[in-house]
Tab-separated table of C-alpha atoms in Angstrom:
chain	number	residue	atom	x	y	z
A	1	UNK	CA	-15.831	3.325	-14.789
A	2	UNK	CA	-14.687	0.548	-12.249
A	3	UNK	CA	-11.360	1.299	-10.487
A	4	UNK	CA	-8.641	-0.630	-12.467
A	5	UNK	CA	-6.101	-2.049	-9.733
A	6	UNK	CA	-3.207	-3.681	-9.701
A	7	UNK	CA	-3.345	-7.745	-9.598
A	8	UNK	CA	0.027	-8.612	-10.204
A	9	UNK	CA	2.798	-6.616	-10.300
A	10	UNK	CA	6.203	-6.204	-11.718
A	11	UNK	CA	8.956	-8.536	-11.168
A	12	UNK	CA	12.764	-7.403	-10.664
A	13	UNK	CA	14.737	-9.297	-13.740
A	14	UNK	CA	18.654	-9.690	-14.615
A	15	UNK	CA	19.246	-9.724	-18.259
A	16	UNK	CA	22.709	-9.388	-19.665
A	17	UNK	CA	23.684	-6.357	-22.406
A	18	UNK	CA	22.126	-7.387	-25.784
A	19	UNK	CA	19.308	-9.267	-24.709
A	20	UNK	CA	15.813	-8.315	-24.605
A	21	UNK	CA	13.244	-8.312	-21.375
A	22	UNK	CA	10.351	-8.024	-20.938
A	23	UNK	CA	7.943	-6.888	-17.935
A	24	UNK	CA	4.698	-8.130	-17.366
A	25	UNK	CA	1.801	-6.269	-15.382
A	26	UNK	CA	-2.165	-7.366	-14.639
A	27	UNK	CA	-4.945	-5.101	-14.232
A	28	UNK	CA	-8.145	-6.152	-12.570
A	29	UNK	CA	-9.931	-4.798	-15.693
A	30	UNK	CA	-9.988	-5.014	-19.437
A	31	UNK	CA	-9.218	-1.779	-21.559
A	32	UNK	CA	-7.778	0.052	-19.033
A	33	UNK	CA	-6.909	3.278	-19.679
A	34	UNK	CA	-4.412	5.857	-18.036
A	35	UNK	CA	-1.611	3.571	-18.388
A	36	UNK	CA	2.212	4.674	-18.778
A	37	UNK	CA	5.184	2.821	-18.387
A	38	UNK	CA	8.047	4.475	-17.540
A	39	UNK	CA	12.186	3.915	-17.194
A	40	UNK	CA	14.209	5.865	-14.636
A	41	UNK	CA	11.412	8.399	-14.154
A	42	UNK	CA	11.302	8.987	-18.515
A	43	UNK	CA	7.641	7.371	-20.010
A	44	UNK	CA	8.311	5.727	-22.842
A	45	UNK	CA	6.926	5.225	-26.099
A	46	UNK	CA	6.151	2.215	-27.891
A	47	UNK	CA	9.000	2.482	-30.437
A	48	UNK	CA	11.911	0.336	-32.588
A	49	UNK	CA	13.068	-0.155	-28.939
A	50	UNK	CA	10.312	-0.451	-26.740
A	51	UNK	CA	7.409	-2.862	-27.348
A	52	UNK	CA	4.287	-1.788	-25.163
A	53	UNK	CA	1.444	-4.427	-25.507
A	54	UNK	CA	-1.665	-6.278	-24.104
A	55	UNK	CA	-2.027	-9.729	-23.689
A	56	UNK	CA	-5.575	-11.009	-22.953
A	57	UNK	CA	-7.066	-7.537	-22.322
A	58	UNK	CA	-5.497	-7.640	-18.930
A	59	UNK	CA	-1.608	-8.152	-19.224
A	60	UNK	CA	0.609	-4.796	-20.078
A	61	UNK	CA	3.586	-5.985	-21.236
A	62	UNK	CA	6.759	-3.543	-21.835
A	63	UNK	CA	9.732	-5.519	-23.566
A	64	UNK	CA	12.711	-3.154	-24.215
A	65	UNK	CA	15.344	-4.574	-26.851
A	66	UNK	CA	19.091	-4.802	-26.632
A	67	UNK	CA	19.433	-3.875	-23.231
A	68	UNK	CA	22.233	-1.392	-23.065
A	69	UNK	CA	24.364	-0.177	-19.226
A	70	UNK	CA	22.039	3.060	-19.748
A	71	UNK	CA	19.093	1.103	-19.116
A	72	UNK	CA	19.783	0.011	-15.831
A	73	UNK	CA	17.407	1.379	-13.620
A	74	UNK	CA	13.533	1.327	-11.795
A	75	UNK	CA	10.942	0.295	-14.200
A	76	UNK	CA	7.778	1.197	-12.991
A	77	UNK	CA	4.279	0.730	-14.625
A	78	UNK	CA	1.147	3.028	-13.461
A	79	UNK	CA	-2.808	2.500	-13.832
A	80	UNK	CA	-4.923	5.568	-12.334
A	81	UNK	CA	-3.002	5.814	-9.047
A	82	UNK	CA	-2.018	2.424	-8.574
A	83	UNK	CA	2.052	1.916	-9.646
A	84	UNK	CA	4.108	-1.565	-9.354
A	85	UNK	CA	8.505	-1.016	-9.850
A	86	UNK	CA	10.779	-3.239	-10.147
């Protein structure tokens, strides 16, 4: 298996309390695998409140709903042993 790297990493975002965001991640491969997304050290599910995705085979995509004060925090996405926070 190739060694899936990081191409473009997370961006730091400001969202007020209520509103969604959403973080956005590229691979250098398709169907990468050993993936985890994670807030404030916790992984997290894809759930009600977290929507984990692909776009285009290459683009992770974590969107966490209703932003709340709790979530404030590092969001930090991992392939293999490559990891991008923001």
């Amino acid at each position: 298996e190739p060694d899936v790297t990081i191409v473009s990493g997370l961006k730091d975002m400001v969202v007020s309390e209520g509103d969604d965001v959403t973080f956005r991640c590229q691979v250098s491969h398709e169907n990468a695998r050993d993936i985890e997304w994670k807030l404030q050290d916790v992984a997290l599910q894809n759930n009600e409140m977290n929507e984990i995705s692909v776009e285009k085979g290459k683009i992770h995509t974590l969107t966490l709903r209703k932003v709340t004060e709790q979530d404030i925090g590092t969001v930090a996405f991992r392939v293999g042993p490559h990891t991008s926070t923001a």
